[in-house]
mmCIF file of C-alpha atoms in Angstrom:
data_model
loop_
_atom_site.group_PDB
_atom_site.id
_atom_site.type_symbol
_atom_site.label_atom_id
_atom_site.label_comp_id
_atom_site.label_asym_id
_atom_site.label_seq_id
_atom_site.Cartn_x
_atom_site.Cartn_y
_atom_site.Cartn_z
ATOM 1 C CA MET A 1 16.706 2.237 46.989
ATOM 2 C CA LEU A 2 19.189 0.984 44.389
ATOM 3 C CA LEU A 3 18.798 -2.764 44.857
ATOM 4 C CA VAL A 4 21.457 -5.460 44.606
ATOM 5 C CA SER A 5 19.218 -7.295 42.152
ATOM 6 C CA GLU A 6 15.993 -6.416 40.396
ATOM 7 C CA PRO A 7 13.996 -8.491 37.882
ATOM 8 C CA ILE A 8 12.789 -6.976 34.628
ATOM 9 C CA LEU A 9 9.107 -7.751 34.185
ATOM 10 C CA GLY A 10 6.761 -5.902 31.870
ATOM 11 C CA ALA A 11 3.993 -5.987 29.296
ATOM 12 C CA GLU A 12 5.313 -9.057 27.458
ATOM 13 C CA GLU A 13 5.343 -11.105 30.652
ATOM 14 C CA LYS A 14 1.805 -9.952 31.502
ATOM 15 C CA LEU A 15 0.563 -10.971 28.063
ATOM 16 C CA ALA A 16 2.287 -14.339 28.323
ATOM 17 C CA LEU A 17 0.665 -15.040 31.698
ATOM 18 C CA ALA A 18 -2.742 -13.911 30.453
ATOM 19 C CA SER A 19 -2.403 -16.206 27.465
ATOM 20 C CA VAL A 20 -1.836 -19.200 29.735
ATOM 21 C CA ILE A 21 -4.822 -18.294 31.900
ATOM 22 C CA ASP A 22 -7.011 -17.842 28.830
ATOM 23 C CA SER A 23 -5.918 -21.250 27.519
ATOM 24 C CA GLY A 24 -7.325 -23.024 30.562
ATOM 25 C CA TRP A 25 -4.242 -25.273 30.842
ATOM 26 C CA ILE A 26 -1.909 -24.129 33.622
ATOM 27 C CA THR A 27 -0.040 -27.276 34.678
ATOM 28 C CA MET A 28 2.934 -28.822 32.853
ATOM 29 C CA GLY A 29 2.184 -28.834 29.122
ATOM 30 C CA ASP A 30 3.214 -27.410 25.748
ATOM 31 C CA ARG A 31 4.814 -24.222 27.063
ATOM 32 C CA VAL A 32 7.030 -26.147 29.467
ATOM 33 C CA ARG A 33 8.201 -28.321 26.583
ATOM 34 C CA GLU A 34 8.838 -25.265 24.392
ATOM 35 C CA PHE A 35 10.816 -23.628 27.179
ATOM 36 C CA GLU A 36 12.935 -26.751 27.703
ATOM 37 C CA GLN A 37 13.860 -26.859 24.034
ATOM 38 C CA ALA A 38 14.613 -23.142 23.841
ATOM 39 C CA PHE A 39 16.813 -23.249 26.962
ATOM 40 C CA ALA A 40 18.706 -26.231 25.573
ATOM 41 C CA ARG A 41 19.322 -24.502 22.222
ATOM 42 C CA LEU A 42 20.770 -21.468 23.986
ATOM 43 C CA HIS A 43 23.359 -23.711 25.658
ATOM 44 C CA GLY A 44 24.092 -25.894 22.629
ATOM 45 C CA ALA A 45 22.463 -28.909 24.265
ATOM 46 C CA GLU A 46 20.139 -31.480 22.777
ATOM 47 C CA ASP A 47 17.453 -30.981 25.426
ATOM 48 C CA SER A 48 16.808 -29.814 28.985
ATOM 49 C CA VAL A 49 14.401 -30.627 31.805
ATOM 50 C CA ALA A 50 12.445 -27.797 33.433
ATOM 51 C CA VAL A 51 11.773 -28.147 37.164
ATOM 52 C CA SER A 52 10.371 -26.215 40.105
ATOM 53 C CA SER A 53 13.694 -24.876 41.441
ATOM 54 C CA CYS A 54 17.463 -25.212 41.200
ATOM 55 C CA THR A 55 17.366 -27.086 44.509
ATOM 56 C CA ALA A 56 15.011 -29.614 42.930
ATOM 57 C CA ALA A 57 17.389 -29.802 39.966
ATOM 58 C CA LEU A 58 20.363 -30.663 42.183
ATOM 59 C CA HIS A 59 18.351 -33.247 44.108
ATOM 60 C CA LEU A 60 17.134 -34.901 40.907
ATOM 61 C CA ILE A 61 20.652 -35.044 39.451
ATOM 62 C CA LEU A 62 22.119 -36.685 42.560
ATOM 63 C CA HIS A 63 19.157 -39.069 42.808
ATOM 64 C CA ALA A 64 19.354 -40.082 39.144
ATOM 65 C CA LEU A 65 23.111 -40.665 39.405
ATOM 66 C CA GLY A 66 22.514 -43.136 42.235
ATOM 67 C CA ILE A 67 24.331 -41.191 44.953
ATOM 68 C CA GLY A 68 23.085 -42.175 48.403
ATOM 69 C CA PRO A 69 23.884 -43.339 51.936
ATOM 70 C CA GLY A 70 27.566 -43.987 52.548
ATOM 71 C CA ASP A 71 28.653 -41.696 49.702
ATOM 72 C CA GLU A 72 30.457 -38.388 50.064
ATOM 73 C CA VAL A 73 30.117 -35.376 47.762
ATOM 74 C CA LEU A 74 32.635 -32.532 47.618
ATOM 75 C CA VAL A 75 30.928 -29.124 47.811
ATOM 76 C CA PRO A 76 32.169 -25.576 48.421
ATOM 77 C CA SER A 77 31.106 -23.862 51.625
ATOM 78 C CA LEU A 78 30.974 -20.555 49.723
ATOM 79 C CA THR A 79 27.546 -21.182 48.239
ATOM 80 C CA PHE A 80 23.867 -21.021 49.054
ATOM 81 C CA VAL A 81 22.875 -23.714 51.549
ATOM 82 C CA ALA A 82 20.789 -25.568 48.926
ATOM 83 C CA THR A 83 23.969 -26.992 47.385
ATOM 84 C CA ALA A 84 24.788 -28.904 50.558
ATOM 85 C CA ASN A 85 21.140 -29.610 51.405
ATOM 86 C CA SER A 86 20.648 -31.494 48.143
ATOM 87 C CA VAL A 87 23.414 -33.916 49.155
ATOM 88 C CA LEU A 88 21.673 -34.640 52.453
ATOM 89 C CA TYR A 89 18.380 -35.190 50.605
ATOM 90 C CA VAL A 90 19.791 -38.353 49.000
ATOM 91 C CA GLY A 91 21.333 -39.557 52.256
ATOM 92 C CA ALA A 92 24.930 -38.751 51.287
ATOM 93 C CA ARG A 93 27.416 -36.599 53.209
ATOM 94 C CA PRO A 94 28.573 -33.184 51.969
ATOM 95 C CA VAL A 95 32.309 -32.625 52.429
ATOM 96 C CA PHE A 96 33.129 -28.913 52.451
ATOM 97 C CA VAL A 97 36.077 -27.715 50.378
ATOM 98 C CA ASP A 98 37.904 -24.396 50.704
ATOM 99 C CA ILE A 99 38.108 -21.804 47.927
ATOM 100 C CA ALA A 100 41.349 -21.273 46.016
ATOM 101 C CA SER A 101 41.883 -17.689 47.225
ATOM 102 C CA PRO A 102 40.048 -14.356 47.719
ATOM 103 C CA ASP A 103 41.008 -13.524 44.130
ATOM 104 C CA VAL A 104 39.526 -16.797 42.852
ATOM 105 C CA PRO A 105 36.692 -17.699 45.243
ATOM 106 C CA LEU A 106 35.935 -20.993 43.532
ATOM 107 C CA MET A 107 36.507 -24.486 44.903
ATOM 108 C CA SER A 108 40.197 -25.236 45.388
ATOM 109 C CA LEU A 109 41.428 -28.162 43.323
ATOM 110 C CA ASP A 110 44.224 -28.846 45.823
ATOM 111 C CA ASP A 111 41.867 -28.858 48.804
ATOM 112 C CA ALA A 112 39.398 -31.032 46.908
ATOM 113 C CA GLU A 113 42.199 -33.542 46.290
ATOM 114 C CA ALA A 114 43.120 -33.504 49.977
ATOM 115 C CA ARG A 115 39.527 -34.123 51.099
ATOM 116 C CA CYS A 116 38.842 -37.055 48.769
ATOM 117 C CA SER A 117 38.329 -40.451 50.370
ATOM 118 C CA SER A 118 37.312 -43.919 49.257
ATOM 119 C CA ARG A 119 33.700 -42.824 49.835
ATOM 120 C CA THR A 120 33.869 -39.746 47.602
ATOM 121 C CA LYS A 121 31.563 -40.236 44.626
ATOM 122 C CA ALA A 122 30.963 -36.768 43.179
ATOM 123 C CA VAL A 123 31.916 -33.116 43.216
ATOM 124 C CA ILE A 124 29.506 -30.187 42.823
ATOM 125 C CA LEU A 125 31.170 -27.172 41.236
ATOM 126 C CA VAL A 126 29.458 -23.852 41.989
ATOM 127 C CA HIS A 127 29.806 -21.088 39.400
ATOM 128 C CA PHE A 128 30.060 -18.437 42.090
ATOM 129 C CA ALA A 129 28.808 -14.988 40.994
ATOM 130 C CA GLY A 130 28.505 -16.369 37.447
ATOM 131 C CA TYR A 131 32.239 -17.127 37.064
ATOM 132 C CA LEU A 132 33.131 -20.600 35.788
ATOM 133 C CA PRO A 133 35.903 -22.844 37.151
ATOM 134 C CA GLU A 134 38.660 -24.137 34.865
ATOM 135 C CA ARG A 135 36.774 -26.889 33.066
ATOM 136 C CA GLU A 136 39.637 -29.003 31.733
ATOM 137 C CA LYS A 137 41.400 -29.157 35.113
ATOM 138 C CA TRP A 138 38.257 -30.301 36.893
ATOM 139 C CA GLN A 139 37.415 -32.821 34.190
ATOM 140 C CA SER A 140 40.902 -34.270 34.491
ATOM 141 C CA PHE A 141 40.561 -34.404 38.286
ATOM 142 C CA ALA A 142 37.186 -36.138 38.047
ATOM 143 C CA ARG A 143 38.510 -38.743 35.586
ATOM 144 C CA ARG A 144 41.571 -39.448 37.712
ATOM 145 C CA LYS A 145 39.534 -39.829 40.895
ATOM 146 C CA ARG A 146 36.606 -41.537 39.115
ATOM 147 C CA LEU A 147 34.173 -38.918 40.366
ATOM 148 C CA LEU A 148 30.905 -37.694 38.914
ATOM 149 C CA LEU A 149 31.109 -33.998 38.007
ATOM 150 C CA ILE A 150 28.015 -31.852 38.634
ATOM 151 C CA GLU A 151 27.528 -28.130 38.045
ATOM 152 C CA ASP A 152 25.568 -25.839 40.315
ATOM 153 C CA ALA A 153 25.062 -23.273 37.557
ATOM 154 C CA ALA A 154 22.428 -21.241 39.410
ATOM 155 C CA HIS A 155 24.435 -18.070 38.722
ATOM 156 C CA ALA A 156 25.314 -18.821 35.101
ATOM 157 C CA PRO A 157 22.289 -19.179 32.775
ATOM 158 C CA GLY A 158 23.216 -18.096 29.274
ATOM 159 C CA GLN A 159 26.963 -18.620 29.758
ATOM 160 C CA PRO A 160 27.909 -20.814 26.762
ATOM 161 C CA ALA A 161 30.203 -23.182 28.687
ATOM 162 C CA ALA A 162 27.746 -23.768 31.532
ATOM 163 C CA GLY A 163 26.380 -27.278 31.257
ATOM 164 C CA THR A 164 29.442 -28.679 29.472
ATOM 165 C CA PHE A 165 31.578 -29.806 32.437
ATOM 166 C CA GLY A 166 30.314 -33.239 33.391
ATOM 167 C CA GLU A 167 27.250 -35.361 33.996
ATOM 168 C CA ALA A 168 24.686 -32.596 34.493
ATOM 169 C CA ALA A 169 24.145 -28.946 35.398
ATOM 170 C CA ALA A 170 21.440 -27.294 37.518
ATOM 171 C CA PHE A 171 20.233 -23.768 36.695
ATOM 172 C CA SER A 172 18.095 -21.328 38.671
ATOM 173 C CA PHE A 173 15.372 -18.897 37.593
ATOM 174 C CA TYR A 174 14.654 -17.493 41.060
ATOM 175 C CA GLY A 175 13.581 -13.858 41.259
ATOM 176 C CA ASN A 176 17.103 -12.473 41.737
ATOM 177 C CA LYS A 177 18.788 -14.456 38.952
ATOM 178 C CA ASN A 178 19.878 -13.313 35.462
ATOM 179 C CA MET A 179 16.461 -14.354 34.159
ATOM 180 C CA THR A 180 13.457 -15.337 36.218
ATOM 181 C CA THR A 181 10.332 -17.455 36.283
ATOM 182 C CA ALA A 182 9.726 -16.358 39.921
ATOM 183 C CA GLU A 183 10.602 -19.862 41.121
ATOM 184 C CA GLY A 184 12.004 -22.464 38.772
ATOM 185 C CA GLY A 185 15.028 -24.255 37.440
ATOM 186 C CA ALA A 186 16.342 -26.419 34.638
ATOM 187 C CA ILE A 187 18.721 -29.323 34.133
ATOM 188 C CA ILE A 188 21.085 -29.969 31.248
ATOM 189 C CA ALA A 189 22.314 -33.560 31.054
ATOM 190 C CA ARG A 190 24.148 -34.676 27.922
ATOM 191 C CA ASP A 191 23.443 -38.407 28.391
ATOM 192 C CA PRO A 192 19.920 -39.129 27.034
ATOM 193 C CA LEU A 193 19.368 -41.998 29.496
ATOM 194 C CA LEU A 194 20.299 -39.838 32.487
ATOM 195 C CA ARG A 195 18.111 -37.034 31.155
ATOM 196 C CA GLU A 196 15.141 -39.371 30.749
ATOM 197 C CA THR A 197 15.572 -40.694 34.289
ATOM 198 C CA ILE A 198 15.613 -37.123 35.597
ATOM 199 C CA ARG A 199 12.574 -36.215 33.492
ATOM 200 C CA ARG A 200 10.586 -39.155 34.849
ATOM 201 C CA ALA A 201 11.696 -38.605 38.459
ATOM 202 C CA ARG A 202 10.551 -34.950 38.439
ATOM 203 C CA SER A 203 6.927 -36.146 38.186
ATOM 204 C CA HIS A 204 6.549 -39.009 40.667
ATOM 205 C CA GLY A 205 8.323 -41.527 38.395
ATOM 206 C CA MET A 206 5.256 -41.666 36.159
ATOM 207 C CA THR A 207 5.516 -42.873 32.569
ATOM 208 C CA SER A 208 3.217 -40.137 31.272
ATOM 209 C CA GLY A 209 2.000 -36.696 32.266
ATOM 210 C CA THR A 210 -1.505 -35.267 32.417
ATOM 211 C CA ARG A 211 -1.226 -33.540 29.047
ATOM 212 C CA GLN A 212 0.222 -36.660 27.405
ATOM 213 C CA ARG A 213 -2.671 -38.751 28.687
ATOM 214 C CA LEU A 214 -5.149 -36.195 27.389
ATOM 215 C CA ASP A 215 -3.555 -36.149 23.941
ATOM 216 C CA SER A 216 -3.312 -39.939 23.738
ATOM 217 C CA ARG A 217 -6.895 -40.385 25.001
ATOM 218 C CA THR A 218 -5.926 -43.033 27.524
ATOM 219 C CA PRO A 219 -5.807 -42.618 31.321
ATOM 220 C CA ASP A 220 -3.259 -45.367 31.859
ATOM 221 C CA TYR A 221 0.203 -44.790 33.326
ATOM 222 C CA ASP A 222 2.814 -46.674 35.313
ATOM 223 C CA VAL A 223 5.343 -45.674 37.994
ATOM 224 C CA THR A 224 8.722 -47.231 37.285
ATOM 225 C CA ILE A 225 11.087 -45.364 39.660
ATOM 226 C CA LEU A 226 10.936 -43.322 42.848
ATOM 227 C CA GLY A 227 9.954 -39.786 41.892
ATOM 228 C CA PHE A 228 9.077 -36.381 43.283
ATOM 229 C CA ASN A 229 6.754 -33.475 42.572
ATOM 230 C CA TYR A 230 9.293 -31.120 40.989
ATOM 231 C CA ARG A 231 7.336 -30.031 37.915
ATOM 232 C CA MET A 232 7.395 -26.587 36.333
ATOM 233 C CA ASP A 233 3.965 -25.146 35.484
ATOM 234 C CA GLU A 234 2.804 -23.389 32.304
ATOM 235 C CA LEU A 235 2.739 -19.939 33.925
ATOM 236 C CA ARG A 236 6.397 -20.089 34.848
ATOM 237 C CA ALA A 237 7.333 -21.555 31.483
ATOM 238 C CA ALA A 238 5.517 -18.688 29.734
ATOM 239 C CA LEU A 239 7.508 -16.185 31.795
ATOM 240 C CA GLY A 240 10.687 -18.092 30.999
ATOM 241 C CA LEU A 241 10.090 -18.014 27.235
ATOM 242 C CA VAL A 242 9.788 -14.211 27.327
ATOM 243 C CA GLN A 243 12.804 -13.776 29.611
ATOM 244 C CA LEU A 244 14.944 -16.190 27.624
ATOM 245 C CA ARG A 245 14.685 -14.025 24.512
ATOM 246 C CA ARG A 246 16.488 -11.195 26.320
ATOM 247 C CA LEU A 247 18.910 -13.181 28.463
ATOM 248 C CA GLN A 248 21.955 -12.649 26.249
ATOM 249 C CA GLU A 249 21.249 -8.918 26.004
ATOM 250 C CA TRP A 250 20.892 -8.678 29.777
ATOM 251 C CA ASN A 251 24.072 -10.681 30.389
ATOM 252 C CA ASP A 252 25.946 -8.299 28.099
ATOM 253 C CA ILE A 253 24.671 -5.321 30.086
ATOM 254 C CA ARG A 254 25.859 -7.057 33.245
ATOM 255 C CA ARG A 255 29.278 -7.531 31.626
ATOM 256 C CA ARG A 256 29.598 -3.834 30.746
ATOM 257 C CA LEU A 257 28.478 -2.730 34.194
ATOM 258 C CA SER A 258 30.954 -5.138 35.814
ATOM 259 C CA LEU A 259 33.850 -3.820 33.749
ATOM 260 C CA HIS A 260 32.896 -0.245 34.649
ATOM 261 C CA TYR A 261 32.834 -1.214 38.321
ATOM 262 C CA ARG A 262 36.298 -2.698 38.021
ATOM 263 C CA ARG A 263 37.768 0.401 36.388
ATOM 264 C CA LEU A 264 36.264 2.740 38.958
ATOM 265 C CA ILE A 265 37.286 0.609 41.935
ATOM 266 C CA VAL A 266 40.904 0.643 40.761
ATOM 267 C CA ASN A 267 40.820 4.439 40.407
ATOM 268 C CA HIS A 268 38.738 5.442 43.430
ATOM 269 C CA CYS A 269 38.772 2.538 45.933
ATOM 270 C CA SER A 270 42.240 1.077 45.524
ATOM 271 C CA SER A 271 42.108 -0.697 48.881
ATOM 272 C CA VAL A 272 39.151 -2.756 47.623
ATOM 273 C CA THR A 273 39.802 -5.798 45.460
ATOM 274 C CA VAL A 274 37.504 -7.481 42.953
ATOM 275 C CA PRO A 275 37.727 -11.267 42.480
ATOM 276 C CA PHE A 276 38.536 -12.810 39.104
ATOM 277 C CA ALA A 277 40.440 -11.399 36.158
ATOM 278 C CA ASP A 278 38.584 -9.204 33.649
ATOM 279 C CA GLU A 279 38.605 -11.908 30.954
ATOM 280 C CA TRP A 280 37.317 -14.728 33.190
ATOM 281 C CA PRO A 281 34.309 -16.460 31.546
ATOM 282 C CA SER A 282 31.178 -15.384 33.373
ATOM 283 C CA ALA A 283 27.463 -14.667 33.234
ATOM 284 C CA TYR A 284 28.160 -11.695 35.580
ATOM 285 C CA HIS A 285 25.445 -12.565 38.057
ATOM 286 C CA LEU A 286 26.959 -10.750 41.051
ATOM 287 C CA MET A 287 29.379 -7.888 41.696
ATOM 288 C CA PRO A 288 31.447 -9.107 44.661
ATOM 289 C CA ALA A 289 34.005 -6.789 46.228
ATOM 290 C CA VAL A 290 36.499 -7.583 48.982
ATOM 291 C CA LEU A 291 36.920 -4.816 51.584
ATOM 292 C CA PRO A 292 40.222 -4.086 53.346
ATOM 293 C CA ALA A 293 40.889 -6.479 56.215
ATOM 294 C CA GLU A 294 40.592 -3.831 58.924
ATOM 295 C CA THR A 295 37.355 -2.291 57.620
ATOM 296 C CA SER A 296 34.056 -2.640 59.478
ATOM 297 C CA ARG A 297 31.808 -4.114 56.811
ATOM 298 C CA GLN A 298 28.666 -3.204 58.734
ATOM 299 C CA ALA A 299 29.755 0.447 58.861
ATOM 300 C CA VAL A 300 30.158 0.438 55.078
ATOM 301 C CA ILE A 301 26.782 -1.298 54.630
ATOM 302 C CA ASP A 302 25.113 1.313 56.858
ATOM 303 C CA SER A 303 26.814 4.181 55.055
ATOM 304 C CA LEU A 304 25.741 2.972 51.617
ATOM 305 C CA ARG A 305 22.227 2.261 52.813
ATOM 306 C CA GLY A 306 22.066 5.830 54.063
ATOM 307 C CA ARG A 307 22.721 6.903 50.470
ATOM 308 C CA GLY A 308 19.923 4.627 49.175
ATOM 309 C CA ILE A 309 22.160 1.735 48.082
ATOM 310 C CA GLN A 310 21.422 -1.832 49.094
ATOM 311 C CA THR A 311 24.331 -4.250 49.566
ATOM 312 C CA THR A 312 24.474 -7.832 50.794
ATOM 313 C CA VAL A 313 26.890 -10.708 51.441
ATOM 314 C CA HIS A 314 27.443 -13.817 49.299
ATOM 315 C CA TYR A 315 27.667 -15.992 51.342
ATOM 316 C CA PRO A 316 27.807 -16.813 55.024
ATOM 317 C CA PRO A 317 29.915 -20.006 54.867
ATOM 318 C CA VAL A 318 27.611 -23.019 54.952
ATOM 319 C CA HIS A 319 29.836 -24.902 57.395
ATOM 320 C CA ARG A 320 29.425 -22.044 59.895
ATOM 321 C CA LEU A 321 25.607 -22.063 59.798
ATOM 322 C CA THR A 322 24.106 -23.514 62.981
ATOM 323 C CA PHE A 323 22.722 -26.678 61.423
ATOM 324 C CA TYR A 324 25.910 -27.585 59.563
ATOM 325 C CA ASN A 325 28.205 -26.472 62.353
ATOM 326 C CA GLN A 326 26.585 -29.139 64.502
ATOM 327 C CA ILE A 327 27.494 -31.890 62.038
ATOM 328 C CA CYS A 328 30.830 -30.419 60.831
ATOM 329 C CA GLN A 329 32.237 -29.174 64.126
ATOM 330 C CA ARG A 330 35.904 -29.500 63.227
ATOM 331 C CA CYS A 331 35.628 -28.062 59.727
ATOM 332 C CA HIS A 332 38.031 -25.142 59.173
ATOM 333 C CA LEU A 333 38.255 -23.435 55.779
ATOM 334 C CA PRO A 334 40.531 -20.415 56.248
ATOM 335 C CA GLN A 335 40.283 -18.954 52.751
ATOM 336 C CA THR A 336 36.483 -19.244 52.671
ATOM 337 C CA GLU A 337 36.127 -17.785 56.154
ATOM 338 C CA GLU A 338 38.352 -14.793 55.408
ATOM 339 C CA PHE A 339 36.658 -14.087 52.082
ATOM 340 C CA ALA A 340 33.205 -14.314 53.648
ATOM 341 C CA ARG A 341 34.260 -11.935 56.431
ATOM 342 C CA ARG A 342 35.291 -9.212 53.966
ATOM 343 C CA GLU A 343 33.048 -9.752 50.912
ATOM 344 C CA LEU A 344 30.398 -7.153 50.026
ATOM 345 C CA THR A 345 28.044 -7.580 47.069
ATOM 346 C CA LEU A 346 27.290 -4.353 45.193
ATOM 347 C CA PRO A 347 24.200 -3.701 43.039
ATOM 348 C CA LEU A 348 24.298 -5.297 39.590
ATOM 349 C CA HIS A 349 21.329 -5.772 37.276
ATOM 350 C CA PRO A 350 20.258 -4.675 33.765
ATOM 351 C CA ARG A 351 18.038 -1.843 35.019
ATOM 352 C CA MET A 352 21.186 -0.033 36.131
ATOM 353 C CA SER A 353 23.171 2.487 34.098
ATOM 354 C CA LEU A 354 26.851 3.395 34.101
ATOM 355 C CA VAL A 355 25.871 6.493 36.093
ATOM 356 C CA ASP A 356 24.390 4.226 38.778
ATOM 357 C CA VAL A 357 27.703 2.376 39.000
ATOM 358 C CA GLU A 358 29.532 5.689 39.401
ATOM 359 C CA PHE A 359 27.131 6.674 42.191
ATOM 360 C CA VAL A 360 27.772 3.389 44.035
ATOM 361 C CA ILE A 361 31.542 3.747 43.804
ATOM 362 C CA GLU A 362 31.443 7.392 44.890
ATOM 363 C CA ALA A 363 29.425 6.326 47.937
ATOM 364 C CA LEU A 364 31.757 3.390 48.637
ATOM 365 C CA ALA A 365 34.823 5.645 48.415
ATOM 366 C CA ALA A 366 33.185 8.129 50.792
ATOM 367 C CA ALA A 367 32.347 5.363 53.270
ATOM 368 C CA LEU A 368 35.920 4.074 53.244
ATOM 369 C CA SER A 369 37.352 7.603 53.553
ATOM 370 C CA ALA A 370 35.067 8.404 56.489
ATOM 371 C CA LYS A 371 36.298 5.336 58.313
ATOM 372 C CA ALA A 372 39.937 6.221 57.593
ATOM 373 C CA ALA A 373 39.351 9.743 58.895
ATOM 374 C CA MET A 374 37.786 8.423 62.122
ATOM 375 C CA GLU A 375 40.711 6.060 62.653
ATOM 376 C CA ALA A 376 43.169 8.903 62.066
ATOM 377 C CA VAL A 377 41.427 11.055 64.693
ATOM 378 C CA ALA A 378 41.351 8.156 67.135
#
């Protein structure tokens, strides 16, 4: 099966894990700190905070910024549910915003403006599929509305502009991301005071960690703020240090595969559209395609699976999921709903070759042609 996503793990990762085990120190320590510094350097930041997941990262950012009950946060519905969940974690209310269009499936600036209220305190921009929103326009909007600007950059590690939009950015290293630590995440916050609050809150609000107390030879610590258990461990940090060294190379492979997809879709599947212009800044996390309106997506999925090709959908709209539909019953986002009905995510990862891309497009063209032939007969 040609998978939608596949991590690259090998001898270097095994050696890195073995080294941690041999060291006898597996909780948060020197490797976590080294990983934080390396990740920050890659993004031109002073420092970063490594955490247990991107969800934890979003929660910590909102918590540290003081967002809570009575506040509203603008979020896209075209995202993984964790984006909205993190808002509920701090007691605030997520307000779902439509995408701009099927060609630009990022949060609509106009719809965001329309959904602002006196209770709106922040906006979470999601870099869907690795593609970044227009930074200057969103920064201007946030200044004008006096909103805190947060990035859900789960899809965009290694993209130079990720982490430069506003107060903070949350990154993911889950198993299907551009680089992986199995589970894990990181936060870039440019304000040192905000970053220190986040760093302390990730570990129960404690003033020192286990390794720090060992090195300083004193068991004393204090708890100064409400905190959580969102630490990254040494094993995941060791994986991250190995993966980070190849992230730019892997992102470039993703870029070349994406461009090849685009060329072939134009030539062989002209009824299919691909979001975003070729030059749009991206980390090329996903390869989303939009099927013709009348096409049965499930028939195409089944046809490709029969050829050994996995596909998936990014994403079922959050506001349509059972839990959120119960609390957002009158929410209607026509652009998001139409995009989600027709979107199909094709395989994209650095283990693939250009020949693999050609095989996927040949199979997609055959699936679409078979459907057209059946409709013609009918």
